[in-house]
Amino acid sequence: MIELEQVSYGYGATPLLSEISLNLAPGSFHFLTGPSGAGKTTLMKLCYGELIATRGQVSLFGQQASAMTRDDVALARQRIGVVHQDCQFLDHLNLAENVGLPLTVSGRSLSDPAEMDDLLAWVGLSAQAGARPPELSGGERQRAALARAVIMSPEVILADEPTGNVDWDMSLRLLKLLMELNRMGKTVMIATHDMNLIRAAKAQVQARVLRISNGQLHQAGVDL
Ligand code: ADP
């Protein structure tokens, strides 16, 4: 679905990622780890066409990202749900409207309005549907961001530090939701520096753990 071949990237003259190869196969579950500043977010951005590799090839659903038009990228992005680290919302819209924004932007609507109720119930935010983003807690914002990422029924979910600002119980709750998505057949990649989260997941799902260090991607061993 998403494949990187010998990909390098740098923001300036110094390379940040070098010769990275990665294949996000359908239904796979990956963790991406590494210290802060290692390049996890950058790698995620390469995976959804936000950044274009300086060297190497990125293929999004069989198309070379470097040869894609803006429209091609926009179409590919509809198949990739991204949970951003900072999960920003439009404060003048309520939670349900924010979650539905990707549909609004692409000129679509839910075939059945009850789907929004189901989605909000799934992330445990039914009672907050009418709330404005500033009224939400950190955990509620993260779950709303996850709901927004899946509203378009993407095939791939890329979550960047989805448990960054929440306590352990909420981290497990978010992890459970992501594992459920994977069980439904979605391809999932989670960037996190939380090794406890990875251990908790590995007990329940077959996940591949990749670590970025010194600009390179390594498969982490079993000794997590
Ligand atoms: P991580 O997600 O692992 O913390 P990032 O991919 O966010 O790492 O960042 C990797 C490095 O690239 C950091 O040193 C960061 O400061 C730098 N960086 C990230 N975004 C930009 C940018 N837009 N311009 C210049 N440098 C950037």
JSON list of C-alpha atoms and ligand atoms in Angstrom, two decimals:
[
{"chain": "A", "resi": 1, "resn": "MET", "atom": "CA", "xyz": [0.00, 0.00, 0.00]},
{"chain": "A", "resi": 2, "resn": "ILE", "atom": "CA", "xyz": [2.77, 2.35, 1.03]},
{"chain": "A", "resi": 3, "resn": "GLU", "atom": "CA", "xyz": [6.31, 1.45, 0.10]},
{"chain": "A", "resi": 4, "resn": "LEU", "atom": "CA", "xyz": [9.58, 3.29, 0.61]},
{"chain": "A", "resi": 5, "resn": "GLU", "atom": "CA", "xyz": [12.65, 2.20, -1.27]},
{"chain": "A", "resi": 6, "resn": "GLN", "atom": "CA", "xyz": [16.07, 3.54, -0.34]},
{"chain": "A", "resi": 7, "resn": "VAL", "atom": "CA", "xyz": [14.50, 6.82, 0.72]},
{"chain": "A", "resi": 8, "resn": "SER", "atom": "CA", "xyz": [16.57, 9.72, 1.99]},
{"chain": "A", "resi": 9, "resn": "TYR", "atom": "CA", "xyz": [15.36, 13.03, 3.33]},
{"chain": "A", "resi": 10, "resn": "GLY", "atom": "CA", "xyz": [16.85, 16.13, 4.93]},
{"chain": "A", "resi": 11, "resn": "TYR", "atom": "CA", "xyz": [15.42, 19.53, 5.71]},
{"chain": "A", "resi": 12, "resn": "GLY", "atom": "CA", "xyz": [18.68, 21.29, 4.99]},
{"chain": "A", "resi": 13, "resn": "ALA", "atom": "CA", "xyz": [22.05, 20.18, 3.77]},
{"chain": "A", "resi": 14, "resn": "THR", "atom": "CA", "xyz": [22.39, 17.51, 6.46]},
{"chain": "A", "resi": 15, "resn": "PRO", "atom": "CA", "xyz": [20.47, 14.32, 5.77]},
{"chain": "A", "resi": 16, "resn": "LEU", "atom": "CA", "xyz": [18.02, 13.29, 8.48]},
{"chain": "A", "resi": 17, "resn": "LEU", "atom": "CA", "xyz": [16.89, 9.95, 7.05]},
{"chain": "A", "resi": 18, "resn": "SER", "atom": "CA", "xyz": [19.09, 7.94, 4.76]},
{"chain": "A", "resi": 19, "resn": "GLU", "atom": "CA", "xyz": [18.30, 4.98, 2.54]},
{"chain": "A", "resi": 20, "resn": "ILE", "atom": "CA", "xyz": [15.19, 3.89, 4.36]},
{"chain": "A", "resi": 21, "resn": "SER", "atom": "CA", "xyz": [13.15, 1.01, 3.00]},
{"chain": "A", "resi": 22, "resn": "LEU", "atom": "CA", "xyz": [9.76, 0.16, 4.40]},
{"chain": "A", "resi": 23, "resn": "ASN", "atom": "CA", "xyz": [6.71, -1.71, 3.21]},
{"chain": "A", "resi": 24, "resn": "LEU", "atom": "CA", "xyz": [3.36, -1.14, 4.85]},
{"chain": "A", "resi": 25, "resn": "ALA", "atom": "CA", "xyz": [1.53, -4.21, 3.59]},
{"chain": "A", "resi": 26, "resn": "PRO", "atom": "CA", "xyz": [-2.27, -4.49, 3.79]},
{"chain": "A", "resi": 27, "resn": "GLY", "atom": "CA", "xyz": [-3.41, -5.35, 7.31]},
{"chain": "A", "resi": 28, "resn": "SER", "atom": "CA", "xyz": [0.03, -4.94, 8.86]},
{"chain": "A", "resi": 29, "resn": "PHE", "atom": "CA", "xyz": [0.68, -3.27, 12.22]},
{"chain": "A", "resi": 30, "resn": "HIS", "atom": "CA", "xyz": [3.87, -1.28, 12.70]},
{"chain": "A", "resi": 31, "resn": "PHE", "atom": "CA", "xyz": [5.34, 0.73, 15.51]},
{"chain": "A", "resi": 32, "resn": "LEU", "atom": "CA", "xyz": [7.85, 3.40, 14.68]},
{"chain": "A", "resi": 33, "resn": "THR", "atom": "CA", "xyz": [10.07, 4.36, 17.55]},
{"chain": "A", "resi": 34, "resn": "GLY", "atom": "CA", "xyz": [13.26, 6.24, 18.25]},
{"chain": "A", "resi": 35, "resn": "PRO", "atom": "CA", "xyz": [14.33, 9.24, 20.30]},
{"chain": "A", "resi": 36, "resn": "SER", "atom": "CA", "xyz": [12.74, 12.64, 19.95]},
{"chain": "A", "resi": 37, "resn": "GLY", "atom": "CA", "xyz": [14.10, 14.35, 16.84]},
{"chain": "A", "resi": 38, "resn": "ALA", "atom": "CA", "xyz": [15.07, 11.04, 15.20]},
{"chain": "A", "resi": 39, "resn": "GLY", "atom": "CA", "xyz": [12.72, 11.66, 12.28]},
{"chain": "A", "resi": 40, "resn": "LYS", "atom": "CA", "xyz": [9.52, 9.72, 13.10]},
{"chain": "A", "resi": 41, "resn": "THR", "atom": "CA", "xyz": [7.18, 12.54, 12.09]},
{"chain": "A", "resi": 42, "resn": "THR", "atom": "CA", "xyz": [9.26, 13.17, 8.98]},
{"chain": "A", "resi": 43, "resn": "LEU", "atom": "CA", "xyz": [9.01, 9.52, 7.98]},
{"chain": "A", "resi": 44, "resn": "MET", "atom": "CA", "xyz": [5.25, 9.61, 8.54]},
{"chain": "A", "resi": 45, "resn": "LYS", "atom": "CA", "xyz": [5.02, 12.69, 6.31]},
{"chain": "A", "resi": 46, "resn": "LEU", "atom": "CA", "xyz": [6.90, 10.86, 3.56]},
{"chain": "A", "resi": 47, "resn": "CYS", "atom": "CA", "xyz": [4.37, 8.02, 3.92]},
{"chain": "A", "resi": 48, "resn": "TYR", "atom": "CA", "xyz": [1.38, 10.28, 3.22]},
{"chain": "A", "resi": 49, "resn": "GLY", "atom": "CA", "xyz": [2.88, 12.44, 0.52]},
{"chain": "A", "resi": 50, "resn": "GLU", "atom": "CA", "xyz": [3.29, 15.55, 2.65]},
{"chain": "A", "resi": 51, "resn": "LEU", "atom": "CA", "xyz": [7.03, 15.49, 1.96]},
{"chain": "A", "resi": 52, "resn": "ILE", "atom": "CA", "xyz": [8.78, 14.22, -1.14]},
{"chain": "A", "resi": 53, "resn": "ALA", "atom": "CA", "xyz": [11.94, 12.15, -0.72]},
{"chain": "A", "resi": 54, "resn": "THR", "atom": "CA", "xyz": [15.18, 13.80, -1.79]},
{"chain": "A", "resi": 55, "resn": "ARG", "atom": "CA", "xyz": [16.43, 10.38, -2.94]},
{"chain": "A", "resi": 56, "resn": "GLY", "atom": "CA", "xyz": [14.76, 7.02, -3.43]},
{"chain": "A", "resi": 57, "resn": "GLN", "atom": "CA", "xyz": [11.17, 6.13, -4.25]},
{"chain": "A", "resi": 58, "resn": "VAL", "atom": "CA", "xyz": [7.97, 6.37, -2.26]},
{"chain": "A", "resi": 59, "resn": "SER", "atom": "CA", "xyz": [5.01, 4.54, -3.70]},
{"chain": "A", "resi": 60, "resn": "LEU", "atom": "CA", "xyz": [1.49, 5.32, -2.50]},
{"chain": "A", "resi": 61, "resn": "PHE", "atom": "CA", "xyz": [-1.00, 2.65, -3.60]},
{"chain": "A", "resi": 62, "resn": "GLY", "atom": "CA", "xyz": [1.17, 1.79, -6.58]},
{"chain": "A", "resi": 63, "resn": "GLN", "atom": "CA", "xyz": [1.88, 5.36, -7.71]},
{"chain": "A", "resi": 64, "resn": "GLN", "atom": "CA", "xyz": [5.24, 7.08, -7.39]},
{"chain": "A", "resi": 65, "resn": "ALA", "atom": "CA", "xyz": [4.75, 9.98, -4.98]},
{"chain": "A", "resi": 66, "resn": "SER", "atom": "CA", "xyz": [7.30, 12.13, -6.82]},
{"chain": "A", "resi": 67, "resn": "ALA", "atom": "CA", "xyz": [5.26, 11.90, -10.03]},
{"chain": "A", "resi": 68, "resn": "MET", "atom": "CA", "xyz": [1.87, 12.53, -8.44]},
{"chain": "A", "resi": 69, "resn": "THR", "atom": "CA", "xyz": [-0.08, 15.72, -9.06]},
{"chain": "A", "resi": 70, "resn": "ARG", "atom": "CA", "xyz": [-1.68, 17.58, -6.15]},
{"chain": "A", "resi": 71, "resn": "ASP", "atom": "CA", "xyz": [-4.98, 15.95, -7.06]},
{"chain": "A", "resi": 72, "resn": "ASP", "atom": "CA", "xyz": [-3.38, 12.49, -7.08]},
{"chain": "A", "resi": 73, "resn": "VAL", "atom": "CA", "xyz": [-1.95, 13.16, -3.62]},
{"chain": "A", "resi": 74, "resn": "ALA", "atom": "CA", "xyz": [-5.31, 14.45, -2.38]},
{"chain": "A", "resi": 75, "resn": "LEU", "atom": "CA", "xyz": [-6.97, 11.25, -3.61]},
{"chain": "A", "resi": 76, "resn": "ALA", "atom": "CA", "xyz": [-4.32, 9.06, -1.99]},
{"chain": "A", "resi": 77, "resn": "ARG", "atom": "CA", "xyz": [-4.72, 11.02, 1.24]},
{"chain": "A", "resi": 78, "resn": "GLN", "atom": "CA", "xyz": [-8.37, 10.04, 1.35]},
{"chain": "A", "resi": 79, "resn": "ARG", "atom": "CA", "xyz": [-7.17, 6.46, 1.72]},
{"chain": "A", "resi": 80, "resn": "ILE", "atom": "CA", "xyz": [-4.82, 7.36, 4.59]},
{"chain": "A", "resi": 81, "resn": "GLY", "atom": "CA", "xyz": [-6.13, 8.52, 7.95]},
{"chain": "A", "resi": 82, "resn": "VAL", "atom": "CA", "xyz": [-3.58, 10.59, 9.82]},
{"chain": "A", "resi": 83, "resn": "VAL", "atom": "CA", "xyz": [-3.71, 11.28, 13.55]},
{"chain": "A", "resi": 84, "resn": "HIS", "atom": "CA", "xyz": [-1.44, 14.27, 13.96]},
{"chain": "A", "resi": 85, "resn": "GLN", "atom": "CA", "xyz": [0.66, 14.80, 17.05]},
{"chain": "A", "resi": 86, "resn": "ASP", "atom": "CA", "xyz": [-0.86, 18.19, 17.85]},
{"chain": "A", "resi": 87, "resn": "CYS", "atom": "CA", "xyz": [-4.46, 17.23, 16.85]},
{"chain": "A", "resi": 88, "resn": "GLN", "atom": "CA", "xyz": [-5.75, 20.66, 15.93]},
{"chain": "A", "resi": 89, "resn": "PHE", "atom": "CA", "xyz": [-9.43, 21.44, 15.60]},
{"chain": "A", "resi": 90, "resn": "LEU", "atom": "CA", "xyz": [-11.50, 24.37, 14.45]},
{"chain": "A", "resi": 91, "resn": "ASP", "atom": "CA", "xyz": [-12.67, 25.94, 17.69]},
{"chain": "A", "resi": 92, "resn": "HIS", "atom": "CA", "xyz": [-15.81, 27.49, 16.21]},
{"chain": "A", "resi": 93, "resn": "LEU", "atom": "CA", "xyz": [-17.12, 24.07, 15.16]},
{"chain": "A", "resi": 94, "resn": "ASN", "atom": "CA", "xyz": [-18.39, 21.47, 17.58]},
{"chain": "A", "resi": 95, "resn": "LEU", "atom": "CA", "xyz": [-16.80, 18.06, 18.00]},
{"chain": "A", "resi": 96, "resn": "ALA", "atom": "CA", "xyz": [-19.11, 16.24, 15.56]},
{"chain": "A", "resi": 97, "resn": "GLU", "atom": "CA", "xyz": [-18.56, 18.95, 12.93]},
{"chain": "A", "resi": 98, "resn": "ASN", "atom": "CA", "xyz": [-14.80, 18.72, 13.43]},
{"chain": "A", "resi": 99, "resn": "VAL", "atom": "CA", "xyz": [-14.85, 14.95, 13.10]},
{"chain": "A", "resi": 100, "resn": "GLY", "atom": "CA", "xyz": [-16.92, 15.29, 9.92]},
{"chain": "A", "resi": 101, "resn": "LEU", "atom": "CA", "xyz": [-14.66, 17.95, 8.41]},
{"chain": "A", "resi": 102, "resn": "PRO", "atom": "CA", "xyz": [-12.75, 15.62, 6.05]},
{"chain": "A", "resi": 103, "resn": "LEU", "atom": "CA", "xyz": [-16.10, 14.68, 4.49]},
{"chain": "A", "resi": 104, "resn": "THR", "atom": "CA", "xyz": [-17.21, 18.31, 4.22]},
{"chain": "A", "resi": 105, "resn": "VAL", "atom": "CA", "xyz": [-13.90, 19.31, 2.63]},
{"chain": "A", "resi": 106, "resn": "SER", "atom": "CA", "xyz": [-14.11, 16.54, 0.04]},
{"chain": "A", "resi": 107, "resn": "GLY", "atom": "CA", "xyz": [-17.75, 17.37, -0.73]},
{"chain": "A", "resi": 108, "resn": "ARG", "atom": "CA", "xyz": [-19.07, 14.10, 0.62]},
{"chain": "A", "resi": 109, "resn": "SER", "atom": "CA", "xyz": [-21.52, 13.17, 3.32]},
{"chain": "A", "resi": 110, "resn": "LEU", "atom": "CA", "xyz": [-22.20, 10.07, 5.33]},
{"chain": "A", "resi": 111, "resn": "SER", "atom": "CA", "xyz": [-24.60, 7.69, 3.60]},
{"chain": "A", "resi": 112, "resn": "ASP", "atom": "CA", "xyz": [-26.41, 7.42, 6.91]},
{"chain": "A", "resi": 113, "resn": "PRO", "atom": "CA", "xyz": [-26.17, 10.23, 9.53]},
{"chain": "A", "resi": 114, "resn": "ALA", "atom": "CA", "xyz": [-26.33, 7.53, 12.23]},
{"chain": "A", "resi": 115, "resn": "GLU", "atom": "CA", "xyz": [-22.77, 6.61, 11.21]},
{"chain": "A", "resi": 116, "resn": "MET", "atom": "CA", "xyz": [-21.53, 9.72, 13.01]},
{"chain": "A", "resi": 117, "resn": "ASP", "atom": "CA", "xyz": [-23.33, 8.61, 16.18]},
{"chain": "A", "resi": 118, "resn": "ASP", "atom": "CA", "xyz": [-21.79, 5.15, 15.83]},
{"chain": "A", "resi": 119, "resn": "LEU", "atom": "CA", "xyz": [-18.32, 6.59, 15.30]},
{"chain": "A", "resi": 120, "resn": "LEU", "atom": "CA", "xyz": [-18.56, 8.93, 18.29]},
{"chain": "A", "resi": 121, "resn": "ALA", "atom": "CA", "xyz": [-19.90, 6.07, 20.41]},
{"chain": "A", "resi": 122, "resn": "TRP", "atom": "CA", "xyz": [-16.97, 3.92, 19.29]},
{"chain": "A", "resi": 123, "resn": "VAL", "atom": "CA", "xyz": [-14.47, 6.48, 20.60]},
{"chain": "A", "resi": 124, "resn": "GLY", "atom": "CA", "xyz": [-16.63, 7.11, 23.69]},
{"chain": "A", "resi": 125, "resn": "LEU", "atom": "CA", "xyz": [-17.52, 10.71, 22.82]},
{"chain": "A", "resi": 126, "resn": "SER", "atom": "CA", "xyz": [-21.29, 10.56, 22.25]},
{"chain": "A", "resi": 127, "resn": "ALA", "atom": "CA", "xyz": [-21.96, 12.94, 25.13]},
{"chain": "A", "resi": 128, "resn": "GLN", "atom": "CA", "xyz": [-19.44, 15.45, 23.80]},
{"chain": "A", "resi": 129, "resn": "ALA", "atom": "CA", "xyz": [-20.78, 15.62, 20.22]},
{"chain": "A", "resi": 130, "resn": "GLY", "atom": "CA", "xyz": [-21.91, 19.22, 20.67]},
{"chain": "A", "resi": 131, "resn": "ALA", "atom": "CA", "xyz": [-18.93, 20.38, 22.72]},
{"chain": "A", "resi": 132, "resn": "ARG", "atom": "CA", "xyz": [-16.40, 22.88, 21.37]},
{"chain": "A", "resi": 133, "resn": "PRO", "atom": "CA", "xyz": [-12.79, 21.69, 21.13]},
{"chain": "A", "resi": 134, "resn": "PRO", "atom": "CA", "xyz": [-11.48, 23.95, 23.95]},
{"chain": "A", "resi": 135, "resn": "GLU", "atom": "CA", "xyz": [-13.86, 22.19, 26.35]},
{"chain": "A", "resi": 136, "resn": "LEU", "atom": "CA", "xyz": [-12.30, 18.78, 25.66]},
{"chain": "A", "resi": 137, "resn": "SER", "atom": "CA", "xyz": [-9.67, 17.03, 27.75]},
{"chain": "A", "resi": 138, "resn": "GLY", "atom": "CA", "xyz": [-6.43, 15.76, 26.23]},
{"chain": "A", "resi": 139, "resn": "GLY", "atom": "CA", "xyz": [-7.75, 12.20, 25.98]},
{"chain": "A", "resi": 140, "resn": "GLU", "atom": "CA", "xyz": [-11.00, 13.39, 24.42]},
{"chain": "A", "resi": 141, "resn": "ARG", "atom": "CA", "xyz": [-9.08, 15.39, 21.83]},
{"chain": "A", "resi": 142, "resn": "GLN", "atom": "CA", "xyz": [-6.96, 12.38, 20.93]},
{"chain": "A", "resi": 143, "resn": "ARG", "atom": "CA", "xyz": [-10.02, 10.19, 20.52]},
{"chain": "A", "resi": 144, "resn": "ALA", "atom": "CA", "xyz": [-11.72, 12.89, 18.45]},
{"chain": "A", "resi": 145, "resn": "ALA", "atom": "CA", "xyz": [-8.60, 13.07, 16.26]},
{"chain": "A", "resi": 146, "resn": "LEU", "atom": "CA", "xyz": [-8.78, 9.31, 15.78]},
{"chain": "A", "resi": 147, "resn": "ALA", "atom": "CA", "xyz": [-12.47, 9.52, 14.84]},
{"chain": "A", "resi": 148, "resn": "ARG", "atom": "CA", "xyz": [-11.67, 12.29, 12.34]},
{"chain": "A", "resi": 149, "resn": "ALA", "atom": "CA", "xyz": [-8.87, 10.17, 10.88]},
{"chain": "A", "resi": 150, "resn": "VAL", "atom": "CA", "xyz": [-11.20, 7.24, 10.21]},
{"chain": "A", "resi": 151, "resn": "ILE", "atom": "CA", "xyz": [-14.32, 9.09, 9.03]},
{"chain": "A", "resi": 152, "resn": "MET", "atom": "CA", "xyz": [-13.35, 8.59, 5.38]},
{"chain": "A", "resi": 153, "resn": "SER", "atom": "CA", "xyz": [-12.90, 4.83, 5.94]},
{"chain": "A", "resi": 154, "resn": "PRO", "atom": "CA", "xyz": [-9.20, 4.90, 5.09]},
{"chain": "A", "resi": 155, "resn": "GLU", "atom": "CA", "xyz": [-7.25, 1.74, 4.40]},
{"chain": "A", "resi": 156, "resn": "VAL", "atom": "CA", "xyz": [-4.21, 2.97, 6.30]},
{"chain": "A", "resi": 157, "resn": "ILE", "atom": "CA", "xyz": [-4.03, 4.75, 9.67]},
{"chain": "A", "resi": 158, "resn": "LEU", "atom": "CA", "xyz": [-0.87, 6.66, 10.54]},
{"chain": "A", "resi": 159, "resn": "ALA", "atom": "CA", "xyz": [-0.87, 7.86, 14.15]},
{"chain": "A", "resi": 160, "resn": "ASP", "atom": "CA", "xyz": [1.88, 10.19, 15.31]},
{"chain": "A", "resi": 161, "resn": "GLU", "atom": "CA", "xyz": [2.36, 9.95, 19.09]},
{"chain": "A", "resi": 162, "resn": "PRO", "atom": "CA", "xyz": [-1.37, 9.38, 19.61]},
{"chain": "A", "resi": 163, "resn": "THR", "atom": "CA", "xyz": [-0.81, 8.86, 23.33]},
{"chain": "A", "resi": 164, "resn": "GLY", "atom": "CA", "xyz": [1.61, 11.75, 23.78]},
{"chain": "A", "resi": 165, "resn": "ASN", "atom": "CA", "xyz": [-0.41, 13.81, 26.25]},
{"chain": "A", "resi": 166, "resn": "VAL", "atom": "CA", "xyz": [-2.60, 11.29, 28.00]},
{"chain": "A", "resi": 167, "resn": "ASP", "atom": "CA", "xyz": [-2.33, 9.05, 31.04]},
{"chain": "A", "resi": 168, "resn": "TRP", "atom": "CA", "xyz": [-1.67, 5.32, 30.89]},
{"chain": "A", "resi": 169, "resn": "ASP", "atom": "CA", "xyz": [-5.31, 4.21, 31.04]},
{"chain": "A", "resi": 170, "resn": "MET", "atom": "CA", "xyz": [-6.17, 6.52, 28.16]},
{"chain": "A", "resi": 171, "resn": "SER", "atom": "CA", "xyz": [-3.12, 5.31, 26.24]},
{"chain": "A", "resi": 172, "resn": "LEU", "atom": "CA", "xyz": [-4.39, 1.75, 26.52]},
{"chain": "A", "resi": 173, "resn": "ARG", "atom": "CA", "xyz": [-7.84, 2.84, 25.45]},
{"chain": "A", "resi": 174, "resn": "LEU", "atom": "CA", "xyz": [-6.44, 4.52, 22.33]},
{"chain": "A", "resi": 175, "resn": "LEU", "atom": "CA", "xyz": [-4.27, 1.50, 21.62]},
{"chain": "A", "resi": 176, "resn": "LYS", "atom": "CA", "xyz": [-7.32, -0.75, 21.87]},
{"chain": "A", "resi": 177, "resn": "LEU", "atom": "CA", "xyz": [-9.13, 1.38, 19.28]},
{"chain": "A", "resi": 178, "resn": "LEU", "atom": "CA", "xyz": [-6.15, 1.22, 16.93]},
{"chain": "A", "resi": 179, "resn": "MET", "atom": "CA", "xyz": [-5.90, -2.54, 17.39]},
{"chain": "A", "resi": 180, "resn": "GLU", "atom": "CA", "xyz": [-9.61, -2.85, 16.61]},
{"chain": "A", "resi": 181, "resn": "LEU", "atom": "CA", "xyz": [-9.07, -0.95, 13.37]},
{"chain": "A", "resi": 182, "resn": "ASN", "atom": "CA", "xyz": [-6.25, -3.34, 12.50]},
{"chain": "A", "resi": 183, "resn": "ARG", "atom": "CA", "xyz": [-8.47, -6.32, 13.26]},
{"chain": "A", "resi": 184, "resn": "MET", "atom": "CA", "xyz": [-10.96, -4.85, 10.78]},
{"chain": "A", "resi": 185, "resn": "GLY", "atom": "CA", "xyz": [-8.20, -5.16, 8.18]},
{"chain": "A", "resi": 186, "resn": "LYS", "atom": "CA", "xyz": [-6.72, -1.66, 8.27]},
{"chain": "A", "resi": 187, "resn": "THR", "atom": "CA", "xyz": [-3.00, -1.10, 7.99]},
{"chain": "A", "resi": 188, "resn": "VAL", "atom": "CA", "xyz": [-1.76, 0.72, 11.08]},
{"chain": "A", "resi": 189, "resn": "MET", "atom": "CA", "xyz": [1.48, 2.51, 11.91]},
{"chain": "A", "resi": 190, "resn": "ILE", "atom": "CA", "xyz": [1.97, 4.23, 15.25]},
{"chain": "A", "resi": 191, "resn": "ALA", "atom": "CA", "xyz": [4.91, 6.50, 15.98]},
{"chain": "A", "resi": 192, "resn": "THR", "atom": "CA", "xyz": [5.68, 6.47, 19.67]},
{"chain": "A", "resi": 193, "resn": "HIS", "atom": "CA", "xyz": [8.58, 6.66, 22.08]},
{"chain": "A", "resi": 194, "resn": "ASP", "atom": "CA", "xyz": [6.53, 4.84, 24.71]},
{"chain": "A", "resi": 195, "resn": "MET", "atom": "CA", "xyz": [8.05, 1.37, 25.00]},
{"chain": "A", "resi": 196, "resn": "ASN", "atom": "CA", "xyz": [5.42, 0.31, 27.54]},
{"chain": "A", "resi": 197, "resn": "LEU", "atom": "CA", "xyz": [2.75, 0.95, 24.95]},
{"chain": "A", "resi": 198, "resn": "ILE", "atom": "CA", "xyz": [4.62, -1.19, 22.43]},
{"chain": "A", "resi": 199, "resn": "ARG", "atom": "CA", "xyz": [4.99, -3.99, 24.98]},
{"chain": "A", "resi": 200, "resn": "ALA", "atom": "CA", "xyz": [1.28, -3.81, 25.81]},
{"chain": "A", "resi": 201, "resn": "ALA", "atom": "CA", "xyz": [0.42, -4.07, 22.11]},
{"chain": "A", "resi": 202, "resn": "LYS", "atom": "CA", "xyz": [2.85, -6.87, 21.37]},
{"chain": "A", "resi": 203, "resn": "ALA", "atom": "CA", "xyz": [1.07, -9.06, 23.88]},
{"chain": "A", "resi": 204, "resn": "GLN", "atom": "CA", "xyz": [-2.10, -8.75, 21.81]},
{"chain": "A", "resi": 205, "resn": "VAL", "atom": "CA", "xyz": [-1.23, -8.08, 18.19]},
{"chain": "A", "resi": 206, "resn": "GLN", "atom": "CA", "xyz": [1.43, -9.14, 15.75]},
{"chain": "A", "resi": 207, "resn": "ALA", "atom": "CA", "xyz": [3.28, -5.89, 15.42]},
{"chain": "A", "resi": 208, "resn": "ARG", "atom": "CA", "xyz": [6.56, -5.09, 13.77]},
{"chain": "A", "resi": 209, "resn": "VAL", "atom": "CA", "xyz": [8.67, -2.60, 15.69]},
{"chain": "A", "resi": 210, "resn": "LEU", "atom": "CA", "xyz": [10.92, -0.30, 13.70]},
{"chain": "A", "resi": 211, "resn": "ARG", "atom": "CA", "xyz": [13.41, 2.05, 15.27]},
{"chain": "A", "resi": 212, "resn": "ILE", "atom": "CA", "xyz": [15.02, 5.08, 13.69]},
{"chain": "A", "resi": 213, "resn": "SER", "atom": "CA", "xyz": [18.51, 5.81, 14.89]},
{"chain": "A", "resi": 214, "resn": "ASN", "atom": "CA", "xyz": [21.21, 7.82, 13.20]},
{"chain": "A", "resi": 215, "resn": "GLY", "atom": "CA", "xyz": [18.96, 8.33, 10.21]},
{"chain": "A", "resi": 216, "resn": "GLN", "atom": "CA", "xyz": [18.51, 4.63, 9.58]},
{"chain": "A", "resi": 217, "resn": "LEU", "atom": "CA", "xyz": [15.60, 2.31, 10.13]},
{"chain": "A", "resi": 218, "resn": "HIS", "atom": "CA", "xyz": [16.20, -0.89, 12.05]},
{"chain": "A", "resi": 219, "resn": "GLN", "atom": "CA", "xyz": [13.91, -3.69, 13.00]},
{"chain": "A", "resi": 220, "resn": "ALA", "atom": "CA", "xyz": [13.83, -3.85, 16.79]},
{"chain": "A", "resi": 221, "resn": "GLY", "atom": "CA", "xyz": [14.56, -7.20, 18.38]},
{"chain": "A", "resi": 222, "resn": "VAL", "atom": "CA", "xyz": [12.35, -9.16, 20.73]},
{"chain": "A", "resi": 223, "resn": "ASP", "atom": "CA", "xyz": [14.12, -7.72, 23.79]},
{"chain": "A", "resi": 224, "resn": "LEU", "atom": "CA", "xyz": [11.95, -4.64, 24.06]},
{"chain": "B", "resi": 1, "resn": "ADP", "atom": "P1", "xyz": [10.56, 12.98, 15.73]},
{"chain": "B", "resi": 1, "resn": "ADP", "atom": "O1", "xyz": [9.16, 12.85, 15.21]},
{"chain": "B", "resi": 1, "resn": "ADP", "atom": "O2", "xyz": [11.28, 11.66, 15.80]},
{"chain": "B", "resi": 1, "resn": "ADP", "atom": "O3", "xyz": [10.65, 13.71, 17.02]},
{"chain": "B", "resi": 1, "resn": "ADP", "atom": "P2", "xyz": [10.88, 14.90, 13.55]},
{"chain": "B", "resi": 1, "resn": "ADP", "atom": "O4", "xyz": [10.67, 14.18, 12.27]},
{"chain": "B", "resi": 1, "resn": "ADP", "atom": "O5", "xyz": [9.75, 15.72, 14.08]},
{"chain": "B", "resi": 1, "resn": "ADP", "atom": "O6", "xyz": [11.38, 13.84, 14.66]},
{"chain": "B", "resi": 1, "resn": "ADP", "atom": "O7", "xyz": [12.13, 15.85, 13.42]},
{"chain": "B", "resi": 1, "resn": "ADP", "atom": "C1", "xyz": [13.41, 15.37, 13.08]},
{"chain": "B", "resi": 1, "resn": "ADP", "atom": "C2", "xyz": [14.39, 16.53, 12.98]},
{"chain": "B", "resi": 1, "resn": "ADP", "atom": "O8", "xyz": [14.03, 17.36, 11.88]},
{"chain": "B", "resi": 1, "resn": "ADP", "atom": "C3", "xyz": [14.40, 17.43, 14.20]},
{"chain": "B", "resi": 1, "resn": "ADP", "atom": "O9", "xyz": [15.72, 17.81, 14.45]},
{"chain": "B", "resi": 1, "resn": "ADP", "atom": "C4", "xyz": [13.56, 18.60, 13.77]},
{"chain": "B", "resi": 1, "resn": "ADP", "atom": "O10", "xyz": [13.97, 19.78, 14.44]},
{"chain": "B", "resi": 1, "resn": "ADP", "atom": "C5", "xyz": [13.85, 18.69, 12.31]},
{"chain": "B", "resi": 1, "resn": "ADP", "atom": "N1", "xyz": [12.70, 19.26, 11.58]},
{"chain": "B", "resi": 1, "resn": "ADP", "atom": "C6", "xyz": [11.43, 18.80, 11.62]},
{"chain": "B", "resi": 1, "resn": "ADP", "atom": "N2", "xyz": [10.64, 19.55, 10.81]},
{"chain": "B", "resi": 1, "resn": "ADP", "atom": "C7", "xyz": [11.43, 20.50, 10.25]},
{"chain": "B", "resi": 1, "resn": "ADP", "atom": "C8", "xyz": [11.19, 21.55, 9.32]},
{"chain": "B", "resi": 1, "resn": "ADP", "atom": "N3", "xyz": [9.98, 21.77, 8.80]},
{"chain": "B", "resi": 1, "resn": "ADP", "atom": "N4", "xyz": [12.24, 22.33, 8.98]},
{"chain": "B", "resi": 1, "resn": "ADP", "atom": "C9", "xyz": [13.48, 22.08, 9.48]},
{"chain": "B", "resi": 1, "resn": "ADP", "atom": "N5", "xyz": [13.77, 21.09, 10.35]},
{"chain": "B", "resi": 1, "resn": "ADP", "atom": "C10", "xyz": [12.75, 20.31, 10.73]}
]
